[in-house]
mmCIF file of C-alpha atoms in Angstrom:
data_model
loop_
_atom_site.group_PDB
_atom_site.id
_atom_site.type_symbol
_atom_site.label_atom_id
_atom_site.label_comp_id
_atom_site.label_asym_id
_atom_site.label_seq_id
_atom_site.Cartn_x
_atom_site.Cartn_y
_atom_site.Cartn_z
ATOM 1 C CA UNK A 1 50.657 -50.514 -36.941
ATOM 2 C CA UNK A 2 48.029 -47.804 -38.062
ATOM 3 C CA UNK A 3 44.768 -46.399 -36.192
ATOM 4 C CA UNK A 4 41.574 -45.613 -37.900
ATOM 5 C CA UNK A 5 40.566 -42.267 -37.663
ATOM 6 C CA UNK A 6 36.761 -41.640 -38.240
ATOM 7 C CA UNK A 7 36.016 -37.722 -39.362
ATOM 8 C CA UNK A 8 32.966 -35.464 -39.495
ATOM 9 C CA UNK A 9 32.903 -36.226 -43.094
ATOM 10 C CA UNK A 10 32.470 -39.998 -42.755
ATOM 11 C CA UNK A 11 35.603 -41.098 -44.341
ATOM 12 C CA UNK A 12 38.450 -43.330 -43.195
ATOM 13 C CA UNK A 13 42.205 -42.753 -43.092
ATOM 14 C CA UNK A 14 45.313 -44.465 -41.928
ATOM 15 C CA UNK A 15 47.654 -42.915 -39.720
ATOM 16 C CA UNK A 16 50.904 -44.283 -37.897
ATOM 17 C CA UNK A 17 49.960 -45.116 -34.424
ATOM 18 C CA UNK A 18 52.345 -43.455 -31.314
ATOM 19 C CA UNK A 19 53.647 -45.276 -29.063
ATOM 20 C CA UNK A 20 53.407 -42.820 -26.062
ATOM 21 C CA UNK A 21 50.253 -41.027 -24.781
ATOM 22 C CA UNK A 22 50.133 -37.601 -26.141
ATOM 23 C CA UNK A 23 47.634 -34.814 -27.389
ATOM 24 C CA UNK A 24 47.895 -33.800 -31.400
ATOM 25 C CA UNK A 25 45.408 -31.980 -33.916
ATOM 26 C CA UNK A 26 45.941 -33.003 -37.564
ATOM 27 C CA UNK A 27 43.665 -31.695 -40.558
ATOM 28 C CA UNK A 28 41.402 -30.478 -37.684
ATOM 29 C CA UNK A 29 40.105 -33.755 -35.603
ATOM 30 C CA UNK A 30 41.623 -34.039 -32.413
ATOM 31 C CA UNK A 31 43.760 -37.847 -31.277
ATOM 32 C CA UNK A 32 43.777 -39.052 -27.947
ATOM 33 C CA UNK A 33 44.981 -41.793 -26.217
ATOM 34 C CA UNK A 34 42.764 -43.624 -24.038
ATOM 35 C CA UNK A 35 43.408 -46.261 -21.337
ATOM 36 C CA UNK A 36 41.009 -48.515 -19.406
ATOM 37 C CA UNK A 37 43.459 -50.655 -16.943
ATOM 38 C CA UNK A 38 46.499 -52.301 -17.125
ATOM 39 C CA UNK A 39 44.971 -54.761 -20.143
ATOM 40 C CA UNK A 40 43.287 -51.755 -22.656
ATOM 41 C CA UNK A 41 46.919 -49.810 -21.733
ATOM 42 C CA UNK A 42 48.917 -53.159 -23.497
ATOM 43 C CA UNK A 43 46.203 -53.612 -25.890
ATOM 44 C CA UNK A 44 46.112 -49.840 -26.924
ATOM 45 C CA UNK A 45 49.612 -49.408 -26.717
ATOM 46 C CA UNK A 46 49.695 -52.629 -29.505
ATOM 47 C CA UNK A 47 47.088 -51.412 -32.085
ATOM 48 C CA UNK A 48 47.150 -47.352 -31.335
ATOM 49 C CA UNK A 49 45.151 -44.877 -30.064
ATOM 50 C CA UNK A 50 41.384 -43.847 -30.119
ATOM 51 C CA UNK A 51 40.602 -40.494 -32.544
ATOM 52 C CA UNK A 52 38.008 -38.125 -31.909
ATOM 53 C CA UNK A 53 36.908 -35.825 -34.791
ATOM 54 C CA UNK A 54 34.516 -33.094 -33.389
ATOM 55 C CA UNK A 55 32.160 -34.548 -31.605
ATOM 56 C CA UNK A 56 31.033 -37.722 -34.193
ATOM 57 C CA UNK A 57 33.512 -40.594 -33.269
ATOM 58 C CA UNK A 58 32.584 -44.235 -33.609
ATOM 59 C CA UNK A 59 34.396 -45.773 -30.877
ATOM 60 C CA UNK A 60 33.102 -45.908 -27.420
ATOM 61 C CA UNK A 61 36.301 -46.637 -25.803
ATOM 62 C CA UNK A 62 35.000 -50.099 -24.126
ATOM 63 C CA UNK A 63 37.735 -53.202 -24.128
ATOM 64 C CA UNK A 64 35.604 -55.864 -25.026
ATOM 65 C CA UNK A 65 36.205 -59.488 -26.235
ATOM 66 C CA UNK A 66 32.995 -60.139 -28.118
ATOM 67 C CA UNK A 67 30.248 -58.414 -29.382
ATOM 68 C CA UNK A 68 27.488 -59.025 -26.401
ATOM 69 C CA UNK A 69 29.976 -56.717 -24.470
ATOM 70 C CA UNK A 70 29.331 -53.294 -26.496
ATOM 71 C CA UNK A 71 26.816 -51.420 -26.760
ATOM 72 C CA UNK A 72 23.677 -51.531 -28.718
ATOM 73 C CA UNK A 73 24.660 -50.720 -32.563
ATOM 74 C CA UNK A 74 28.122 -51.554 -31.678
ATOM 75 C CA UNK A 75 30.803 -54.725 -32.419
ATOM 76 C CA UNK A 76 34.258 -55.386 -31.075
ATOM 77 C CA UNK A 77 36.644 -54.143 -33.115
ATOM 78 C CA UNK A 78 40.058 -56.243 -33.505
ATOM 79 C CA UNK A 79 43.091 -55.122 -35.938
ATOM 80 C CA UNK A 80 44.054 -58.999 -36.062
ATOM 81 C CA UNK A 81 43.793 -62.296 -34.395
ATOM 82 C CA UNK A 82 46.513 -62.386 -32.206
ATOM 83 C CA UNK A 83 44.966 -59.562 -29.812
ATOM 84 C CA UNK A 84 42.301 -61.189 -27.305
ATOM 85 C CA UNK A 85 40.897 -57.695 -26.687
ATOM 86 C CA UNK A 86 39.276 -55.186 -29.395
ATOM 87 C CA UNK A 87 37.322 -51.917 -28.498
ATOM 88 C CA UNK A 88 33.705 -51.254 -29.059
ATOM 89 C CA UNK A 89 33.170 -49.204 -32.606
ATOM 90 C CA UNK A 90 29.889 -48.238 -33.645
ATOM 91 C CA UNK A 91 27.968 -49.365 -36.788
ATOM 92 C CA UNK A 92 28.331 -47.309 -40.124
ATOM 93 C CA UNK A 93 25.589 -44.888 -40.021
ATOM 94 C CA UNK A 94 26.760 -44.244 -36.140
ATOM 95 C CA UNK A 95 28.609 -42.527 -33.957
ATOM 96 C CA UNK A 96 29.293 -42.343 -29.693
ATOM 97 C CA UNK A 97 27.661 -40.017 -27.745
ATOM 98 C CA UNK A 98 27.852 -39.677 -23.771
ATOM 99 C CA UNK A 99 24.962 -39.523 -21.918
ATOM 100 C CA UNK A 100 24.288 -37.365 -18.913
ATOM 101 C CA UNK A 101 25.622 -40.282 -16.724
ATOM 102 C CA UNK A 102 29.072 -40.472 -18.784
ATOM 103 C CA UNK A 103 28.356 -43.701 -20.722
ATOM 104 C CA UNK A 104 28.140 -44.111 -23.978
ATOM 105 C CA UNK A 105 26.400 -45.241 -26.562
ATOM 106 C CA UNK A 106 25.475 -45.338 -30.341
ATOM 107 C CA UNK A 107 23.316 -43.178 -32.062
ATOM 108 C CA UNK A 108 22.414 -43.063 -35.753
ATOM 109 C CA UNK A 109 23.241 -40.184 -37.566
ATOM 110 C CA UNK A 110 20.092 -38.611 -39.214
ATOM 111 C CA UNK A 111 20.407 -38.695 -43.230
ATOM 112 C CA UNK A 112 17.758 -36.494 -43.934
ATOM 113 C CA UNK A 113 15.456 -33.367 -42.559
ATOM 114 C CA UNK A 114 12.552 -34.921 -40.166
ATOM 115 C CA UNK A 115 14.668 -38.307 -39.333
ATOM 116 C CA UNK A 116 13.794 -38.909 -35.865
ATOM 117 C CA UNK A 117 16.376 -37.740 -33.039
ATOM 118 C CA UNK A 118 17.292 -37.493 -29.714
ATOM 119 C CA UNK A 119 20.768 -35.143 -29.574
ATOM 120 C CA UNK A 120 21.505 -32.169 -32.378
ATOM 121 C CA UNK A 121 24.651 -34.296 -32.958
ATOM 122 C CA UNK A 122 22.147 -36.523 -34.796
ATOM 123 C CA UNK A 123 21.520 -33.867 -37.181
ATOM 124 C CA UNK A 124 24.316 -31.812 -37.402
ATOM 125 C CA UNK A 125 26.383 -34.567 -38.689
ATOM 126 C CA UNK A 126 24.879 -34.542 -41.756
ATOM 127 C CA UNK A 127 22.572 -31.486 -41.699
ATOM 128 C CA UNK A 128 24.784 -28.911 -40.728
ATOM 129 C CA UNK A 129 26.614 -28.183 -37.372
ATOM 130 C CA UNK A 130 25.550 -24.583 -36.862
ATOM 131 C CA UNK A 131 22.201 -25.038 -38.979
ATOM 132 C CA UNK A 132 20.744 -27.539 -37.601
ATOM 133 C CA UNK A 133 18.996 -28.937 -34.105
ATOM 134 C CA UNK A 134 16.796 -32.054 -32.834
ATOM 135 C CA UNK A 135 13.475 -30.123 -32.144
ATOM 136 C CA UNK A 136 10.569 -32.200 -30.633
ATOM 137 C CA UNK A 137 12.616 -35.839 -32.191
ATOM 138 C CA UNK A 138 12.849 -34.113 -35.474
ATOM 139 C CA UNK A 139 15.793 -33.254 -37.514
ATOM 140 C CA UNK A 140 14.911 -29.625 -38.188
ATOM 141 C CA UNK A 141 16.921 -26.438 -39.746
ATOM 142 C CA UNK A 142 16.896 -23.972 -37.268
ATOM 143 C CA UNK A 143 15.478 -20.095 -37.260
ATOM 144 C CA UNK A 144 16.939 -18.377 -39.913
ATOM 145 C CA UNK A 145 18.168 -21.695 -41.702
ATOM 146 C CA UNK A 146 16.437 -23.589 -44.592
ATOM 147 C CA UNK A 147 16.563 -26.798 -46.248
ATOM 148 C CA UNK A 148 18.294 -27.484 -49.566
ATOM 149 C CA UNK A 149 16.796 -30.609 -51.018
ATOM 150 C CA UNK A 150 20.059 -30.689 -53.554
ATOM 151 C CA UNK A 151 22.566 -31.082 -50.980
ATOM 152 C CA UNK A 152 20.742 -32.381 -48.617
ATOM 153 C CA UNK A 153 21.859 -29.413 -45.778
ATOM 154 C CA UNK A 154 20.992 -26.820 -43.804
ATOM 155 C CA UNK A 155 22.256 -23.275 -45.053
ATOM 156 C CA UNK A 156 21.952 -19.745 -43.418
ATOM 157 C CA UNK A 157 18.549 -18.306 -45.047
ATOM 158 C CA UNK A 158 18.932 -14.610 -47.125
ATOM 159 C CA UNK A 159 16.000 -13.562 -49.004
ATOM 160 C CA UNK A 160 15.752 -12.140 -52.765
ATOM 161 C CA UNK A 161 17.735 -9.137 -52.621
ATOM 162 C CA UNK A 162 19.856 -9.750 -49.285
ATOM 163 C CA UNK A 163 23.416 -10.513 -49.028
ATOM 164 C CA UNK A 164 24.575 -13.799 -49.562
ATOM 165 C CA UNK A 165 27.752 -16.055 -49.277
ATOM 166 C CA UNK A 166 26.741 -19.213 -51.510
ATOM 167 C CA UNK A 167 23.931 -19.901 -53.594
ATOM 168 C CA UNK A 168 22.619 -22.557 -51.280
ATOM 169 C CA UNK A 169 22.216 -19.251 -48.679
ATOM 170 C CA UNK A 170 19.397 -18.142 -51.347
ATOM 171 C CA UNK A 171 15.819 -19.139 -50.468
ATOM 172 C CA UNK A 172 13.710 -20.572 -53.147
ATOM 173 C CA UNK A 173 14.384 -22.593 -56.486
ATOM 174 C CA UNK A 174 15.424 -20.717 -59.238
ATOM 175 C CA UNK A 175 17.990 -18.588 -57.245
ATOM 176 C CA UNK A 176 21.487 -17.714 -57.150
ATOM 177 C CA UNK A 177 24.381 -15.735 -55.535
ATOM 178 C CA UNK A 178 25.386 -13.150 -57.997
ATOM 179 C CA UNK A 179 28.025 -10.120 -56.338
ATOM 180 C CA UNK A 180 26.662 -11.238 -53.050
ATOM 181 C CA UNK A 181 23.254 -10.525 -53.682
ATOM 182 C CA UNK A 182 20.345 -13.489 -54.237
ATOM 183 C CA UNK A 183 18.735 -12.717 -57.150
ATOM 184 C CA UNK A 184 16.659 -14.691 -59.711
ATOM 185 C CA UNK A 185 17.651 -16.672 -62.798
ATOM 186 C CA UNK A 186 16.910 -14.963 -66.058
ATOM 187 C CA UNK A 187 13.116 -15.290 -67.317
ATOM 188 C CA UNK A 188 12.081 -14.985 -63.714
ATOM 189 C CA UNK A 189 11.463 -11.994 -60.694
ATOM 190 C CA UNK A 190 11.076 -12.111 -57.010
ATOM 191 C CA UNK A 191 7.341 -12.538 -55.362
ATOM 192 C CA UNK A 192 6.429 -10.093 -53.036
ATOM 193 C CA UNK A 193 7.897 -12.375 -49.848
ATOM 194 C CA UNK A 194 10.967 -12.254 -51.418
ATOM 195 C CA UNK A 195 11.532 -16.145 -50.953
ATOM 196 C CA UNK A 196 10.368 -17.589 -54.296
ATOM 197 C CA UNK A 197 11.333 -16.840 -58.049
ATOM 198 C CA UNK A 198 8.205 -16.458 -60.393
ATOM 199 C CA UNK A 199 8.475 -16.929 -64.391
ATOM 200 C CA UNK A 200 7.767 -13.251 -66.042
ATOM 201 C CA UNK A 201 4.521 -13.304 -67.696
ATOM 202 C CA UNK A 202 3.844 -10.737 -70.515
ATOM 203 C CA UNK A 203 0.441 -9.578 -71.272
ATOM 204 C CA UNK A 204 -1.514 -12.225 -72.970
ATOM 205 C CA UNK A 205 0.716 -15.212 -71.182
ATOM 206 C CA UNK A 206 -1.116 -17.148 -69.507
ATOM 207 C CA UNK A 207 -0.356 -16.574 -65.511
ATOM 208 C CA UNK A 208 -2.070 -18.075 -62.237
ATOM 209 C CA UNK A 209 -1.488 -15.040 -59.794
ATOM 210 C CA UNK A 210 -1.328 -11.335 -60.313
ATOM 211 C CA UNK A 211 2.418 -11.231 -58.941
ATOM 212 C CA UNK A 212 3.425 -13.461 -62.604
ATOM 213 C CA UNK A 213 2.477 -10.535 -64.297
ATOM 214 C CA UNK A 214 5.497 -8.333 -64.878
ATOM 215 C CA UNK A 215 3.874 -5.438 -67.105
ATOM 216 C CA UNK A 216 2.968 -1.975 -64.879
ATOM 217 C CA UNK A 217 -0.697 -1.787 -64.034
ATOM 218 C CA UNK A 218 -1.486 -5.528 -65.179
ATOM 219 C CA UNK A 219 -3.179 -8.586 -63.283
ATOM 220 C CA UNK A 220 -4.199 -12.206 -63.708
ATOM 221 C CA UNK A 221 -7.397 -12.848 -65.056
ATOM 222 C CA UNK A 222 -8.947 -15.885 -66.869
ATOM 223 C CA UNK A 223 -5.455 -17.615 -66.391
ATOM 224 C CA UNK A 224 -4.202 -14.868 -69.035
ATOM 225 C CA UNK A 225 -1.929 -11.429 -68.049
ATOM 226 C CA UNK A 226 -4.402 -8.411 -68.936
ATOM 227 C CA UNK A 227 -4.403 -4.478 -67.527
ATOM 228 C CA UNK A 228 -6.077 -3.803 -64.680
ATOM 229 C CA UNK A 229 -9.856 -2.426 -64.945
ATOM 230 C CA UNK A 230 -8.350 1.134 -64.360
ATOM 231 C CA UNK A 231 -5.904 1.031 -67.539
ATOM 232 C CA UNK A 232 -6.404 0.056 -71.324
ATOM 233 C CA UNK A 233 -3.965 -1.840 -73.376
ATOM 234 C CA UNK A 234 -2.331 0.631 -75.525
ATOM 235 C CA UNK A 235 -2.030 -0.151 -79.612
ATOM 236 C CA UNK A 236 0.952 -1.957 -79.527
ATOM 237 C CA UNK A 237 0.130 -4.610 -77.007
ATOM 238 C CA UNK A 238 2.644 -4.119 -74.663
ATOM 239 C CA UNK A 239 1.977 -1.808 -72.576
ATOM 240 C CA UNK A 240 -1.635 -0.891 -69.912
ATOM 241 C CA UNK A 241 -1.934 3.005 -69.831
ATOM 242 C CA UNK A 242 -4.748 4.784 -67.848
ATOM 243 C CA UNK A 243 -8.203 5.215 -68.712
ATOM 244 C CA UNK A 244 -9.086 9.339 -68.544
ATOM 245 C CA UNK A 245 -12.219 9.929 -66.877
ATOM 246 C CA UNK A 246 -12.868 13.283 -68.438
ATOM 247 C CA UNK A 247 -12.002 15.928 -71.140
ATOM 248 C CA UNK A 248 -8.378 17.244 -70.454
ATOM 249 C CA UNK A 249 -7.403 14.408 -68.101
ATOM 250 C CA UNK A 250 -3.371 13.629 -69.849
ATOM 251 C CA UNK A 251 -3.181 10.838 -72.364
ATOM 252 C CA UNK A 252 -0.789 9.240 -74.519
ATOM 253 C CA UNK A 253 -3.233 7.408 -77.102
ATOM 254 C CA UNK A 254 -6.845 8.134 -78.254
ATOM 255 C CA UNK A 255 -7.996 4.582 -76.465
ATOM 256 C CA UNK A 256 -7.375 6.152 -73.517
ATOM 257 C CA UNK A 257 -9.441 8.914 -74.006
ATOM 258 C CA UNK A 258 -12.454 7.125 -75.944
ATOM 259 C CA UNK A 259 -12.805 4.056 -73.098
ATOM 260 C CA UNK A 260 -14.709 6.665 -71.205
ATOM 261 C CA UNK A 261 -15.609 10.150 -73.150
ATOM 262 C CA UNK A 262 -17.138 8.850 -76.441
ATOM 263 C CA UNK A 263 -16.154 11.190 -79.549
ATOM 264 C CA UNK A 264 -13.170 12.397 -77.669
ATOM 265 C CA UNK A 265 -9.511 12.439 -79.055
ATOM 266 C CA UNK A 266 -5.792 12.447 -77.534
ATOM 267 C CA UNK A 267 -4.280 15.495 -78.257
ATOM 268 C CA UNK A 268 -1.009 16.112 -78.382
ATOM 269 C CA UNK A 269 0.775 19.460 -78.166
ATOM 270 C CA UNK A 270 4.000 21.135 -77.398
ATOM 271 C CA UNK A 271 4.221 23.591 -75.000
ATOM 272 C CA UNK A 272 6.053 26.855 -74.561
ATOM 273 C CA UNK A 273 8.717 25.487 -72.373
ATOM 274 C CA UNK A 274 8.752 22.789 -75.191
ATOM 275 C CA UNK A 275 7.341 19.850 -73.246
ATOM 276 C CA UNK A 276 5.599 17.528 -75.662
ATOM 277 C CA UNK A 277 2.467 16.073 -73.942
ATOM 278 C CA UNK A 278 -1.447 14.698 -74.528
ATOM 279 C CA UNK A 279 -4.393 15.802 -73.125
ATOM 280 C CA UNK A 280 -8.132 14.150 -73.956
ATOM 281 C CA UNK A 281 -10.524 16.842 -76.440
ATOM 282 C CA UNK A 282 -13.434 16.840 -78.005
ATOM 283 C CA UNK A 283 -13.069 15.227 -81.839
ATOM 284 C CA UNK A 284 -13.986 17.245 -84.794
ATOM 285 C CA UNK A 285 -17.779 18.027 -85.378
ATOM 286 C CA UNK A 286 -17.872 17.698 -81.050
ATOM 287 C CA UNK A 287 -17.085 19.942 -78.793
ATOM 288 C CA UNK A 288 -17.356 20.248 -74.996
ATOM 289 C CA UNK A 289 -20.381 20.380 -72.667
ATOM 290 C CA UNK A 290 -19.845 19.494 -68.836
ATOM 291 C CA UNK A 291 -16.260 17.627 -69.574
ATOM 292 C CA UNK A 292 -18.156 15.113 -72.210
ATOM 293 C CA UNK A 293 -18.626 15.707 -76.175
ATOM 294 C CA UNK A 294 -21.514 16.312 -77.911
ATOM 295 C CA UNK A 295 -22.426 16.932 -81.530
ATOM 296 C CA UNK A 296 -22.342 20.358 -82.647
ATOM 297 C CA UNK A 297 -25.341 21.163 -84.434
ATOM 298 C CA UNK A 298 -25.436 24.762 -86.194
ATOM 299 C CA UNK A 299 -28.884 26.913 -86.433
ATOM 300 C CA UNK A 300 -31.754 24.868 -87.730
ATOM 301 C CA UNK A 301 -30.036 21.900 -87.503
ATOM 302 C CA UNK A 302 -31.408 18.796 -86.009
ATOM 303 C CA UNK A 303 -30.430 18.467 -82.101
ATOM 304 C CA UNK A 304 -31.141 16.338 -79.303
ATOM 305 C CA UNK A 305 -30.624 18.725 -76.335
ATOM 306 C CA UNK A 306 -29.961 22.287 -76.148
ATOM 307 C CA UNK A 307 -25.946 21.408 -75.464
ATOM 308 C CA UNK A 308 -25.950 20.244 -79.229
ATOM 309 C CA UNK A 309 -26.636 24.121 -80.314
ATOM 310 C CA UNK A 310 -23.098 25.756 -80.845
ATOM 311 C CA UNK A 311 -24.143 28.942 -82.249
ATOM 312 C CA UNK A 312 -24.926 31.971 -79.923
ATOM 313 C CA UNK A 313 -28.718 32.453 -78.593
ATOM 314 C CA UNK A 314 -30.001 29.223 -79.341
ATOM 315 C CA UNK A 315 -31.911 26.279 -78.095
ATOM 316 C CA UNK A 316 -33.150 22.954 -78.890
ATOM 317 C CA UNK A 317 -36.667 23.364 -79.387
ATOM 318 C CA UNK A 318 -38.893 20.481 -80.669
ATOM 319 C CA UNK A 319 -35.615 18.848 -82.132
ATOM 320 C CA UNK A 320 -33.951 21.665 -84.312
ATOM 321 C CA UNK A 321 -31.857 24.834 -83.092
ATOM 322 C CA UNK A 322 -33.674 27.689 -82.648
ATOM 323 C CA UNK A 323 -33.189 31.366 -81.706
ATOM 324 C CA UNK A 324 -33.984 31.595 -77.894
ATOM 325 C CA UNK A 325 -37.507 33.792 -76.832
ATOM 326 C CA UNK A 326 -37.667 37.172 -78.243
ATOM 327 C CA UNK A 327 -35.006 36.718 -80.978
ATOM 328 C CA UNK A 328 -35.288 36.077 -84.600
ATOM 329 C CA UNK A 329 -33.080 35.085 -87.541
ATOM 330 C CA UNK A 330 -31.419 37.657 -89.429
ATOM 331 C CA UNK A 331 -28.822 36.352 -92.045
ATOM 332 C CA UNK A 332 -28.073 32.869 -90.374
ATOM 333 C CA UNK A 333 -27.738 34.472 -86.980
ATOM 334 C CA UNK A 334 -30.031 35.130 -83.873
ATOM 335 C CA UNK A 335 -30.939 38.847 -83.461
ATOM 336 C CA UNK A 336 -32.066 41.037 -80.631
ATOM 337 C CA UNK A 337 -32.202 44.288 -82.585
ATOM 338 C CA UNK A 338 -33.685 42.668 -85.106
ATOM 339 C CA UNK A 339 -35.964 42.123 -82.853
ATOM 340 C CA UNK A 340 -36.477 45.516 -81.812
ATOM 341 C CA UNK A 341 -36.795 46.945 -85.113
ATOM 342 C CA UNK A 342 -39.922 44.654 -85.769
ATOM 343 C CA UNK A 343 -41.923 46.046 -82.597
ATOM 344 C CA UNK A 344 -40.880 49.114 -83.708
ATOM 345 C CA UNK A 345 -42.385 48.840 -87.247
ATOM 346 C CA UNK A 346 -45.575 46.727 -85.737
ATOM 347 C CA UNK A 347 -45.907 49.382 -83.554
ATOM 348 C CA UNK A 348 -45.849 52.613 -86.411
ATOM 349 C CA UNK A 349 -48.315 50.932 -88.242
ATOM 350 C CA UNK A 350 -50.875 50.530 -85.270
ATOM 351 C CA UNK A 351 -50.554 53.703 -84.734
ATOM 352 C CA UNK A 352 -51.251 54.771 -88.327
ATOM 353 C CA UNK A 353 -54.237 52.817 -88.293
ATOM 354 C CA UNK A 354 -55.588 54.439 -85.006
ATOM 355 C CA UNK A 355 -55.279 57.449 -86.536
ATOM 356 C CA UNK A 356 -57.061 57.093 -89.671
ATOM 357 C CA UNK A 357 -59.792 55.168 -87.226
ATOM 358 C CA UNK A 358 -59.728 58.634 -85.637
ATOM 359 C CA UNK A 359 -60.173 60.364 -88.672
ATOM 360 C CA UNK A 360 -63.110 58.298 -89.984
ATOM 361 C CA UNK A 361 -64.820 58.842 -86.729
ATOM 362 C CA UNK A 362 -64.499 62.476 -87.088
#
C-alpha cells in the first residue's frame, strides 16, 4: 500500500504507507497521520497517511464518499474500489489552505506575476516563498525583489555593481553574476540607475540617449554619438578633446586651438622638468594681441588696425603702418632723434635767414 505525497515542487512520489500514527521528515516535507472518527481511522489506516509538504498540500483531510462532499475544486480521492470512503484532494493547479475558521479549502496556485490572489501561498508556490506576496489580489514580487520573465520567479534584486548570488539576483536583461558582482555582458555598460545594460555606442554610432554614448565628453545628437558642444573631435575620430578659448589655454591638437582663436596653432614643448605638453600660440606671420592673433604687418605695410603693426612706434594710419606723431623713418625704423635733428637743422636755417633779413635792413 503506498501514499501520495504532493511537494512544493508539484511532483508526485510513492512512499510505503505506516501502519501506526507517527511524525517523520523525509527530503524536507513533513508526514502526518490524520484521523477523523472511528471510519477515516480504518480507512486511513488501509490506504496510509495524509503528507504535508510546507504549506502547499492537496488534500483537505475530509472522508468523503462522492464528490458533492468536498470542497469546491476538490474530488474524492479513492486508492481502489473496495474502500467506500476516499479523502477530499484538490485539483491539479491547487492546493488546501485553512481559513481563519479552521476549514479548508482549495485555492489555485498563481502561475504567473499579477494572477489574481487571496493568500501569499498563492504566489509563493510558484513565485517564490520569500520573494513573493498577494498585494491588493495581485501576485506581486515584493520590495527589494524583481521579476524574471525566464524563470518565471521572484529573485532578491542587486543592482549593476552590487553583490550577487545568481544571475537571476541581477536586475535588467543583459546581466550576469560574474565573482559575485552583476555586471554587464560584453558590448554593453551600466545606465546611470544601475538597473539596465545599454549597448556601447562609439562616436558616429547611431545612439537614442546620451548615456549609449561611451566616449568621454560625447552625447546623442541626431540619433548619431558626437562630442559635446564644449569639445572637438580630435583627427583620428576617436576621441572629443576640449575646445581652448584663448591663446595659451593647454591643447593636444591644432583643432583645438583653431575652433575658437583663428590663425592659432598647438604647440608643443618640453619642459625643464621634462614634461612634454601643448599650449595654443599664435601661427607664423601672427602673433598675439589681447589673447587672439592677428597679422603682423611690418612698417608701410598694409594693416587693418593698429594691433597689425609689429614694429616699434607705429600705427595704422589710413590703412598702412606708420611712424606714430613726431617720429620719422630713418633706415626702415621709426626715429625720435631723427626727429630732433630735423628741428634742429629747420631751426639753424631760420635763424640764418633772420639774420641776413637783419643785415639787409641795416
Amino acid at each position: 500500500m503506498c501514499t501520495i505525497i504532493f511537494c512544493a515542487t508539484g511532483r508526485y512520489k510513492e512512499r510505503p504507507a505506516r501502519s501506526h500514527r507517527t511524525t517523520t521528515t523525509t527530503s524536507g516535507c513533513l508526514q502526518r497521520w490524520t484521523t477523523v472518527g472511528v471510519a477515516a481511522l480504518v480507512l486511513l489506516t488501509t490506504i496510509g497517511s495524509v503528507v504535508q509538504c510546507q504549506t502547499f498540500i492537496r488534500r483537505t483531510a475530509n472522508v468523503c464518499r462522492t464528490d458533492d462532499e468536498c470542497p469546491v475544486q476538490a474530488y474524492c480521492e479513492r486508492y481502489n474500489s473496495v474502500h467506500e470512503y476516499g479523502v477530499c484532494s484538490c485539483m491539479a493547479g491547487y492546493f488546501a489552505v485553512t481559513d481563519n475558521n479552521n476549514t479548508r479549502r482549495c485555492l489555485r496556485a498563481a502561475t504567473d506575476i499579477g494572477d489574481y490572489c487571496l493568500h501569499n501561498d498563492q504566489c509563493q508556490y510558484t513565485l517564490s516563498t520569500g520573494n513573493s506576496e498577494c498585494r491588493d489580489n495581485s501576485c506581486q514580487c515584493v520590495d527589494g525583489a524583481h521579476y524574471v520573465e525566464r524563470e518565471k520567479r521572484c529573485y532578491k534584486t542587486s543592482f549593476l555593481g552590487e553583490y550577487c548570488r545568481l544571475t537571476n539576483n541581477c536586475i535588467g536583461n543583459d546581466t550576469y553574476c560574474r565573482d559575485g558582482i552583476c555586471v554587464c555582458t560584453p558590448g554593453k555598460h551600466p545606465n546611470t540607475d544601475r538597473n539596465r545594460c545599454l549597448h556601447d555606442a562609439k562616436l558616429g554610432d547611431q545612439c537614442f540617449r546620451d548615456e549609449e554614448c561611451v566616449t568621454d565628453n560625447s552625447r546623442c545628437s541626431q540619433e548619431i554619438c558626437t562630442c559635446r558642444v564644449s569639445h572637438v573631435l580630435n583627427e583620428l575620430r576617436n576621441r572629443c578633446l576640449p575646445i581652448a578659448s584663448k591663446i595659451y589655454d593647454l591643447c593636444e591638437e591644432n583643432i583645438q586651438c583653431l575652433y575658437n582663436i583663428p590663425h592659432s596653432q598647438c604647440r608643443i614643448t618640453t619642459g625643464t622638468d621634462g614634461i612634454t605638453a601643448g599650449r595654443c600660440t599664435c601661427a607664423s606671420r601672427f602673433h598675439e594681441a589681447g589673447f587672439k592673433c592677428v597679422s603682423s604687418v611690418h612698417l608701410n605695410g598694409i594693416c587693418e588696425v593698429n594691433d597689425n603693426c609689429v614694429d616699434r612706434d607705429t600705427s595704422c594710419f589710413h590703412g598702412r603702418c606708420r611712424c606714430i606723431d613726431h617720429m620719422i623713418e630713418v633706415d626702415g625704423i621709426c626715429s625720435g632723434t631723427a626727429t630732433l635733428q630735423h628741428w634742429n637743422i629747420l631751426f639753424g636755417l631760420a635763424l640764418l635767414f633772420l639774420s641776413k633779413w637783419y643785415g639787409d635792413l641795416s
